PDB file of C-alpha atoms in Angstrom:
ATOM      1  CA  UNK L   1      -8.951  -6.843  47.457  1.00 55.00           C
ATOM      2  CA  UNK L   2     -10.150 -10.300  46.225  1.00 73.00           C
ATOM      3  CA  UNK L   3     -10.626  -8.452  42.666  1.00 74.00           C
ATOM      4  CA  UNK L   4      -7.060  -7.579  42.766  1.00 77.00           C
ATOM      5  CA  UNK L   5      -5.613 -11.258  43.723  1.00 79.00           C
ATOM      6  CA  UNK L   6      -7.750 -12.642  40.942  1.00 79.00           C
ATOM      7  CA  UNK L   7      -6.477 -10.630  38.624  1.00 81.00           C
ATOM      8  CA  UNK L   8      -2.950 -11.208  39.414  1.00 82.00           C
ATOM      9  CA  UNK L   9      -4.025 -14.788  39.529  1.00 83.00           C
ATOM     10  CA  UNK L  10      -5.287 -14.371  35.835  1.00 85.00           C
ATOM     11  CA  UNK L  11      -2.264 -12.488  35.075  1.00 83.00           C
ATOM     12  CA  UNK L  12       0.185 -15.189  36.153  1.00 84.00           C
ATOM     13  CA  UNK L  13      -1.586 -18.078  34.785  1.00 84.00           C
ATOM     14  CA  UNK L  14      -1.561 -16.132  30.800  1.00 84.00           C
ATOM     15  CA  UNK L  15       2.118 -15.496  31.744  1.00 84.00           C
ATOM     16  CA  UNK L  16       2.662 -19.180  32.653  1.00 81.00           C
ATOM     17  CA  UNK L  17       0.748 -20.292  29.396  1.00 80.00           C
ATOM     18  CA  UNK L  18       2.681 -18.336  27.304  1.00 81.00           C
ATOM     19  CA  UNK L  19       6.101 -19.546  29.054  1.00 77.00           C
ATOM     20  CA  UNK L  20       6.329 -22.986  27.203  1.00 65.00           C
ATOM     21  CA  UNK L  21       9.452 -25.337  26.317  1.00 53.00           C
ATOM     22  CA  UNK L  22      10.723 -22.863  23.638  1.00 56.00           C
ATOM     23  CA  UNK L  23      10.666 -19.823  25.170  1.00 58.00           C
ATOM     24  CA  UNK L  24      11.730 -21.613  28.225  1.00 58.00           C
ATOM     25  CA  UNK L  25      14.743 -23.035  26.532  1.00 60.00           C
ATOM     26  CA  UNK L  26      15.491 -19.467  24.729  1.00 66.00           C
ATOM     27  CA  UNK L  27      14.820 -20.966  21.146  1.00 72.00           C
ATOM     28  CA  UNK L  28      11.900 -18.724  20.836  1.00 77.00           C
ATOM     29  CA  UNK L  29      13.845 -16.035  22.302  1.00 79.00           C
ATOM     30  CA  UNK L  30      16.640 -16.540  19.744  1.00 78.00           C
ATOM     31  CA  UNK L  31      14.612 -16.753  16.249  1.00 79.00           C
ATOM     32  CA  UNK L  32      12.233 -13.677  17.025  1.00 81.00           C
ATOM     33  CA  UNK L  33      14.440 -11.300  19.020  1.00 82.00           C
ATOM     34  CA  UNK L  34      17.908 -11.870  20.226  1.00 78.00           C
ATOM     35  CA  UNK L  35      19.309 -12.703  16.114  1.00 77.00           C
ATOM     36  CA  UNK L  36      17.933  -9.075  15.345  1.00 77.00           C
ATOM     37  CA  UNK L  37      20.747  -7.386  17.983  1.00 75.00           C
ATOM     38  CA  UNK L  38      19.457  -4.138  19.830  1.00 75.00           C
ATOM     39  CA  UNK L  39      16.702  -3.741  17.251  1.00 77.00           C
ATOM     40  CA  UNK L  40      14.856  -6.872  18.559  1.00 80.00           C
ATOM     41  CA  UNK L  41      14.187  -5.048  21.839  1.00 82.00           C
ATOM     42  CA  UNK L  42      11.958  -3.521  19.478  1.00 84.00           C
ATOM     43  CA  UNK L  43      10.089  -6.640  18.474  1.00 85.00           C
ATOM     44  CA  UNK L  44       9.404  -7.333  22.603  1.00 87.00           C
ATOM     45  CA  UNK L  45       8.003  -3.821  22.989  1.00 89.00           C
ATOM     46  CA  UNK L  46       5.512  -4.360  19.910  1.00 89.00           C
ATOM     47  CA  UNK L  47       4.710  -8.201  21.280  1.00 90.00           C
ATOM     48  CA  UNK L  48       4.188  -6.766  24.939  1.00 89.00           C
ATOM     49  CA  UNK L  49       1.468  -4.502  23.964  1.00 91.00           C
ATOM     50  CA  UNK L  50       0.095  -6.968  21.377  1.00 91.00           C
ATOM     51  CA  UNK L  51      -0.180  -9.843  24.223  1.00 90.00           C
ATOM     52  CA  UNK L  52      -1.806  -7.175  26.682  1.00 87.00           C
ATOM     53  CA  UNK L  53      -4.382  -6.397  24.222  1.00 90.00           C
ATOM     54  CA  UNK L  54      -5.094  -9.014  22.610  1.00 90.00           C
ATOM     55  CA  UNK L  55      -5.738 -11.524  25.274  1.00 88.00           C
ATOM     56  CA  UNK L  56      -8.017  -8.793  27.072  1.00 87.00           C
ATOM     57  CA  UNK L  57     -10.228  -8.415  24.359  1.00 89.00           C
ATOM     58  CA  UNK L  58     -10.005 -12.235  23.691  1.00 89.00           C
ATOM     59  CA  UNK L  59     -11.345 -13.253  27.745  1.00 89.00           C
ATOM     60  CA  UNK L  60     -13.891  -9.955  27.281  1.00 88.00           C
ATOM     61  CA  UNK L  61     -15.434 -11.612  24.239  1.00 89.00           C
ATOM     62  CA  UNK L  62     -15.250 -15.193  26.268  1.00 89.00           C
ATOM     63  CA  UNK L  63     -17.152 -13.728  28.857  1.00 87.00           C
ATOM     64  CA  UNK L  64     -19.762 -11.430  26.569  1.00 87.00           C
ATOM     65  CA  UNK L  65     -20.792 -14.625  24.064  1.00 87.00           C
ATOM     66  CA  UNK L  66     -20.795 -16.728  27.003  1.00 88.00           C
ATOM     67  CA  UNK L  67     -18.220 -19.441  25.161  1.00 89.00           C
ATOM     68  CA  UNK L  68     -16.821 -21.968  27.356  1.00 89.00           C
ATOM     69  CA  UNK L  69     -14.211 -23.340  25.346  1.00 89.00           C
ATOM     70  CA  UNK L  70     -12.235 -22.351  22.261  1.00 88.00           C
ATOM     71  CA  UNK L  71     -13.962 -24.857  19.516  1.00 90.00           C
ATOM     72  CA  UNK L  72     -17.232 -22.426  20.402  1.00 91.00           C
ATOM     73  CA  UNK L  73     -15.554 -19.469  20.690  1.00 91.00           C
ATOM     74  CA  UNK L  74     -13.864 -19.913  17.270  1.00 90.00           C
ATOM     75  CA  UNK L  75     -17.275 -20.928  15.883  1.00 91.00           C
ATOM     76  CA  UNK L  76     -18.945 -18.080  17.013  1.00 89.00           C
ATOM     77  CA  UNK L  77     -16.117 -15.835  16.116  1.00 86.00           C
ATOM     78  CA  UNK L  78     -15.238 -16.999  12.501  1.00 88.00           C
ATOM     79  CA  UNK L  79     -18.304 -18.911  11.541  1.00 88.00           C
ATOM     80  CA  UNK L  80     -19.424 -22.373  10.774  1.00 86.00           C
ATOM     81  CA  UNK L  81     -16.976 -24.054   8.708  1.00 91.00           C
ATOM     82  CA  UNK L  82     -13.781 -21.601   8.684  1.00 91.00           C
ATOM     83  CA  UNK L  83     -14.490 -21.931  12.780  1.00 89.00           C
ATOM     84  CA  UNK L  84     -13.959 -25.818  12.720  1.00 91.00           C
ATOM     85  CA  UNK L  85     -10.880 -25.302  10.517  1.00 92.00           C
ATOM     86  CA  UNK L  86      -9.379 -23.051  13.208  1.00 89.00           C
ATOM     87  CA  UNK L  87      -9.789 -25.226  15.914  1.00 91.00           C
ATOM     88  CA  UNK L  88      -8.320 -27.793  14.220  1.00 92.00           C
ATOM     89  CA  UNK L  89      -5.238 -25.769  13.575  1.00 89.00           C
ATOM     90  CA  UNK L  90      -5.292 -25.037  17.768  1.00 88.00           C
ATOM     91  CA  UNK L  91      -5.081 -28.615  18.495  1.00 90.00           C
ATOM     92  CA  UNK L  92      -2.874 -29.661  16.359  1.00 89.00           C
ATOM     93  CA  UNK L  93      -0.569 -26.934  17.486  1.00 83.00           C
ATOM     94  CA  UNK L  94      -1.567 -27.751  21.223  1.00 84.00           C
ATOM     95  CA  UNK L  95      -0.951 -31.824  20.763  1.00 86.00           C
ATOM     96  CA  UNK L  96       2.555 -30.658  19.207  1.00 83.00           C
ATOM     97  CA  UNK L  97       3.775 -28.317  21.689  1.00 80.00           C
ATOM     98  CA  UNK L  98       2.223 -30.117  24.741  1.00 83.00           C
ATOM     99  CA  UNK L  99       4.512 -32.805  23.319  1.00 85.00           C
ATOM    100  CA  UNK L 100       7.061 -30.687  23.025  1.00 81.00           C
ATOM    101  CA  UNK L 101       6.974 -29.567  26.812  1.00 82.00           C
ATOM    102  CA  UNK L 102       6.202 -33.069  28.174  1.00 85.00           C
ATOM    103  CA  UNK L 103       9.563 -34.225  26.580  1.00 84.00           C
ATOM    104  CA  UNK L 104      11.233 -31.369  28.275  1.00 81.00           C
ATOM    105  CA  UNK L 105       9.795 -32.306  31.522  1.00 82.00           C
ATOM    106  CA  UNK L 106      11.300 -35.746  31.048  1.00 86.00           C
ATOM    107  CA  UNK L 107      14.451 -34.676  29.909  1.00 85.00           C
ATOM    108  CA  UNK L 108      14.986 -32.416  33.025  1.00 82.00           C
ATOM    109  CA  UNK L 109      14.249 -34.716  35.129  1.00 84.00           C
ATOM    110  CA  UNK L 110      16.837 -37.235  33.771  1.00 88.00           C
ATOM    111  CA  UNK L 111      19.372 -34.658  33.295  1.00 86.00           C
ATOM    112  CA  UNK L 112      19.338 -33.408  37.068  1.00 83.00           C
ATOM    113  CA  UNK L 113      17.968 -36.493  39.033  1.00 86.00           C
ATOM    114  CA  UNK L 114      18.926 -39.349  36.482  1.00 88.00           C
ATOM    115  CA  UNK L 115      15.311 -40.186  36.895  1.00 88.00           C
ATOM    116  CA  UNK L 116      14.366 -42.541  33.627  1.00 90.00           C
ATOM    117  CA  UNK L 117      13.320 -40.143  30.830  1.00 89.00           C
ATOM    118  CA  UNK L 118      10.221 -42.024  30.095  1.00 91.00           C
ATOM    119  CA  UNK L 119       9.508 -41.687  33.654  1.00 90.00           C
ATOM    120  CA  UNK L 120       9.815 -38.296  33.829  1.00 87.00           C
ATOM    121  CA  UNK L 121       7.257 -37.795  30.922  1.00 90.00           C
ATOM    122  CA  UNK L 122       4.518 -39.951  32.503  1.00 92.00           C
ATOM    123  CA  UNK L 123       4.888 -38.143  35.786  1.00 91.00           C
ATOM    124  CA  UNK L 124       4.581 -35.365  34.030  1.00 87.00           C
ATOM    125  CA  UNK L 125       1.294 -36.089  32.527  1.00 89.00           C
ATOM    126  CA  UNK L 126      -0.245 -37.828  35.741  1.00 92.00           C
ATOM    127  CA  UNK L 127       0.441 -34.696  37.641  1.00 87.00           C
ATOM    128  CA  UNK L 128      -0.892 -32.150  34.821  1.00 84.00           C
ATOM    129  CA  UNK L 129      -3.739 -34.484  34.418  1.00 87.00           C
ATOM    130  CA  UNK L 130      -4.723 -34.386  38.138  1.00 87.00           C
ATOM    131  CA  UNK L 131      -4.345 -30.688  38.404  1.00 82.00           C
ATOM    132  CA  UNK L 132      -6.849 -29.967  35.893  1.00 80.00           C
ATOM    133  CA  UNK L 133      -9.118 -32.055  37.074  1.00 83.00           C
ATOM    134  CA  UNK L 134      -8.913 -29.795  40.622  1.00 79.00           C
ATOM    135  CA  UNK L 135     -10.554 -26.795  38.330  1.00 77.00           C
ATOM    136  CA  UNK L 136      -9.820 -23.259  37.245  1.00 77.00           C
ATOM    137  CA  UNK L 137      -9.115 -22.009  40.381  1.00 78.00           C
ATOM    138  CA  UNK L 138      -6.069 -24.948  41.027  1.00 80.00           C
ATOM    139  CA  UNK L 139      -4.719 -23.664  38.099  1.00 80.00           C
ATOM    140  CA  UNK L 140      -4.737 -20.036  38.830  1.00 81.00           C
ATOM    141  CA  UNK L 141      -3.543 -20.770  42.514  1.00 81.00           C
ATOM    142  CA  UNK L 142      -0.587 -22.849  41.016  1.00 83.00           C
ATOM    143  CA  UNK L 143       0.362 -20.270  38.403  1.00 82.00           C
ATOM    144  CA  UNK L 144       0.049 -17.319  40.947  1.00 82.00           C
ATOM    145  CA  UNK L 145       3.263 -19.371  43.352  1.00 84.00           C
ATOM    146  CA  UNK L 146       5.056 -20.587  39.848  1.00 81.00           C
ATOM    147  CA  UNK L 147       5.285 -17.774  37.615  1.00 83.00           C
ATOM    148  CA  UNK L 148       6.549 -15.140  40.364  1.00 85.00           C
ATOM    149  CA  UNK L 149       9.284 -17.828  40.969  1.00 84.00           C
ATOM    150  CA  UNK L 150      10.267 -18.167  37.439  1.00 81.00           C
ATOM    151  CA  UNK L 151      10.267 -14.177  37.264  1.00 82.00           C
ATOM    152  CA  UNK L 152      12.526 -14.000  40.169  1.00 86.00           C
ATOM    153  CA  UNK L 153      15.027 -16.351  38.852  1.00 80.00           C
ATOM    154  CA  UNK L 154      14.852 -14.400  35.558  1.00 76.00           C
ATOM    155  CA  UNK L 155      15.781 -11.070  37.816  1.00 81.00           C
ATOM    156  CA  UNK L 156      18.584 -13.056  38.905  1.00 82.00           C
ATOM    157  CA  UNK L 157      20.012 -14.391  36.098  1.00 73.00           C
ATOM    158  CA  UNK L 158      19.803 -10.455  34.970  1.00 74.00           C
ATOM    159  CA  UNK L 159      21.421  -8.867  38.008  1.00 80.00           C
ATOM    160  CA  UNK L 160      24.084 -11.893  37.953  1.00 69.00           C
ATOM    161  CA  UNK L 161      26.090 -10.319  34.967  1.00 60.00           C
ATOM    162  CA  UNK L 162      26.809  -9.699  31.257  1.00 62.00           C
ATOM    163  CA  UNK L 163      27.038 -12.181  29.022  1.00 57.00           C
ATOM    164  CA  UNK L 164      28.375 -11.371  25.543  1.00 59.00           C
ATOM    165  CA  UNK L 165      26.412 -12.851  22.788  1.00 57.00           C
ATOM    166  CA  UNK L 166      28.300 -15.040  20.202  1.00 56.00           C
ATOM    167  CA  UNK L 167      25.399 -14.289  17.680  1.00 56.00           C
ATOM    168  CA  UNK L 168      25.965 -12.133  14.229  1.00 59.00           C
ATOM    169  CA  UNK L 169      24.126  -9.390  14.218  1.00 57.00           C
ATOM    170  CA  UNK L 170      22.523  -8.803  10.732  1.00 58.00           C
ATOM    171  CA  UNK L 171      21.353  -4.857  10.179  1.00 58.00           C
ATOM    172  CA  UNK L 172      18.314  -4.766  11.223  1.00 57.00           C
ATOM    173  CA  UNK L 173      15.087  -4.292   8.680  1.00 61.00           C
ATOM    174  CA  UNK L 174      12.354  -2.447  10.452  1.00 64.00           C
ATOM    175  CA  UNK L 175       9.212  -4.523   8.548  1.00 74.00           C
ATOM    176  CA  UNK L 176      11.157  -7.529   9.725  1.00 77.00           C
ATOM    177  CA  UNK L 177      11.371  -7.120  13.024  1.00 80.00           C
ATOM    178  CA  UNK L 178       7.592  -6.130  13.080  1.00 82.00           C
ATOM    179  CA  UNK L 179       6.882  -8.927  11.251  1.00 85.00           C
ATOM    180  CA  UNK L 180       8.724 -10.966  13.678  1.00 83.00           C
ATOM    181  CA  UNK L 181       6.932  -9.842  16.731  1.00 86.00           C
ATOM    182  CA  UNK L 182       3.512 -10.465  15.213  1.00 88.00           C
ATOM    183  CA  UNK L 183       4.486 -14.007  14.088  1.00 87.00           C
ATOM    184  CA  UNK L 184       5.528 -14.621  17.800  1.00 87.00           C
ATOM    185  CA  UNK L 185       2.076 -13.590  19.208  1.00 88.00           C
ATOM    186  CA  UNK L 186       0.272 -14.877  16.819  1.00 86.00           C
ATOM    187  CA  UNK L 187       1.609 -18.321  17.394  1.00 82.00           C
ATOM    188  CA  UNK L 188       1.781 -18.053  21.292  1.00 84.00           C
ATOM    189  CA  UNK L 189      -1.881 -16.847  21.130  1.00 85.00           C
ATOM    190  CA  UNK L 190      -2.945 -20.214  19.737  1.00 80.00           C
ATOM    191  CA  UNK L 191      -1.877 -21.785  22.466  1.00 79.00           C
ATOM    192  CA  UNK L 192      -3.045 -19.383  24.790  1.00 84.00           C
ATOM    193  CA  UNK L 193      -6.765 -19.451  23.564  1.00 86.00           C
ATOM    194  CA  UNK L 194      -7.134 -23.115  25.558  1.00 85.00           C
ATOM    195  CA  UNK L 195      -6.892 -21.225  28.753  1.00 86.00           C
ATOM    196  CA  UNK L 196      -7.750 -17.693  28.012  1.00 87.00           C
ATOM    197  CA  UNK L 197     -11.205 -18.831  26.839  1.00 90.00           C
ATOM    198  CA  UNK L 198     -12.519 -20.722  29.763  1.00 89.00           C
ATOM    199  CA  UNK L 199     -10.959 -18.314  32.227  1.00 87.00           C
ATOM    200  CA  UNK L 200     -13.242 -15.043  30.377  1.00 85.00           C
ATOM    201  CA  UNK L 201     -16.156 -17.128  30.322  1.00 88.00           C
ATOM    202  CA  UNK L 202     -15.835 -18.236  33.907  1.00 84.00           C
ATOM    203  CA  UNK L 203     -14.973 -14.728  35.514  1.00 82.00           C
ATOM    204  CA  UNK L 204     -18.088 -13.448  36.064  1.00 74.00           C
ATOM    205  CA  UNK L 205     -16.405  -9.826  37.217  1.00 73.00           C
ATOM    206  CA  UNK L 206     -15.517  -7.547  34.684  1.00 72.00           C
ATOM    207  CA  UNK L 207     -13.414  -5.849  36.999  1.00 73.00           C
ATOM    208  CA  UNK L 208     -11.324  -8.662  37.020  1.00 73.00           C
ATOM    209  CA  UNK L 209     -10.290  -8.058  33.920  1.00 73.00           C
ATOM    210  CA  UNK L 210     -10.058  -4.067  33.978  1.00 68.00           C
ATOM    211  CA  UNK L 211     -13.530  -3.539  31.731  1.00 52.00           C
ATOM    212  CA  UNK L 212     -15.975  -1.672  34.137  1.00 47.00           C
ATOM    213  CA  UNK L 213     -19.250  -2.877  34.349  1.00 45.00           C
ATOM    214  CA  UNK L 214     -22.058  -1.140  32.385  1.00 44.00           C
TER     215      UNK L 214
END
């Protein structure tokens, strides 16, 4: 039973990693899928599966070179110097889109409690700061109460009604759309490795993370 609640916990916290400020906002939603029409339903089925495999076999190689981090894991995984050019493509895109969300944060906050913006940010940071600071299991306790509640507004946003899109729908191009949902994995899995990483290496069960022990 504790098995199973971890790896819910596991499951929520990849979900909440992957939920940033542009999928959040719909942007991402937008550019990859929703411009293609019915087709891009396509694109989500290909970048489900892709997500589900992918970050399995990412947290099962975490946890079988014993890497505690992404800088090692990339090292290990791509060699010396075309590892330390990766990882400095992950930061960057982590210091963008961590600025990205923290600007969100602070713009929510001023839009629905007219706290300061600036305000908002900083409160932000102190309380993501603190958090991590708590450990790995904070984060997958936190994740485990956030991202059901984000799925069960999504449910209700569905169930609420339908909403006509204003978009034009070009005809849809079958590489394209594959294309698309590869590009949207590929960047949301750079972002992901920060927490995938350290969450394979740490889980010491492999049923945790459906790979039975040998």
């Amino acid at each position: 039973m504790k098995l199973w609640i971890k790896s819910v916990q596991v499951a929520a916290t990849y979900i909440g990693t992957i939920v940033g400020a542009g999928f959040a906002s719909g942007q991402e939603i937008v550019a990859f899928f929703t411009s293609y029409g019915g087709a891009g339903t396509w694109a989500i089925w290909v970048s489900t599966g892709l997500f589900m495999w992918l970050a399995y076999r990412m947290m099962l190689l975490a946890q079988q070179l014993g890497t505690p981090s992404y800088e090692s894991f990339n090292r290990l995984l791509f060699g010396s110097i075309p590892g330390r050019i990766m990882n400095v493509l992950v930061f960057l895109t982590l210091l963008g889109v961590t600025t990205v969300m923290l600007a969100g944060a602070g713009s929510v906050l001023e839009q629905q409690f007219n706290f300061p913006y600036t305000f908002g940010i900083i409160t932000t940071a102190i309380a993501a700061f603190l958090l991590l600071r708590k450990g790995l299991d904070r984060l997958l306790a936190i994740n485990s109460i956030v991202v059901p509640t984000m799925l069960l507004f999504s449910f209700l946003i569905l169930i609420d009604g339908d909403v006509a899109s204003p978009l034009p729908f070009p005809p849809p191009d079958s590489f394209e759309i594959l294309w698309q949902a590869v590009l949207y994995v590929s960047f949301n899995l750079a972002m992901a490795q920060a927490v995938l990483i350290p969450i394979g290496y740490a889980i010491k069960e492999r049923a945790v993370l459906k790979e039975p022990a040998s």
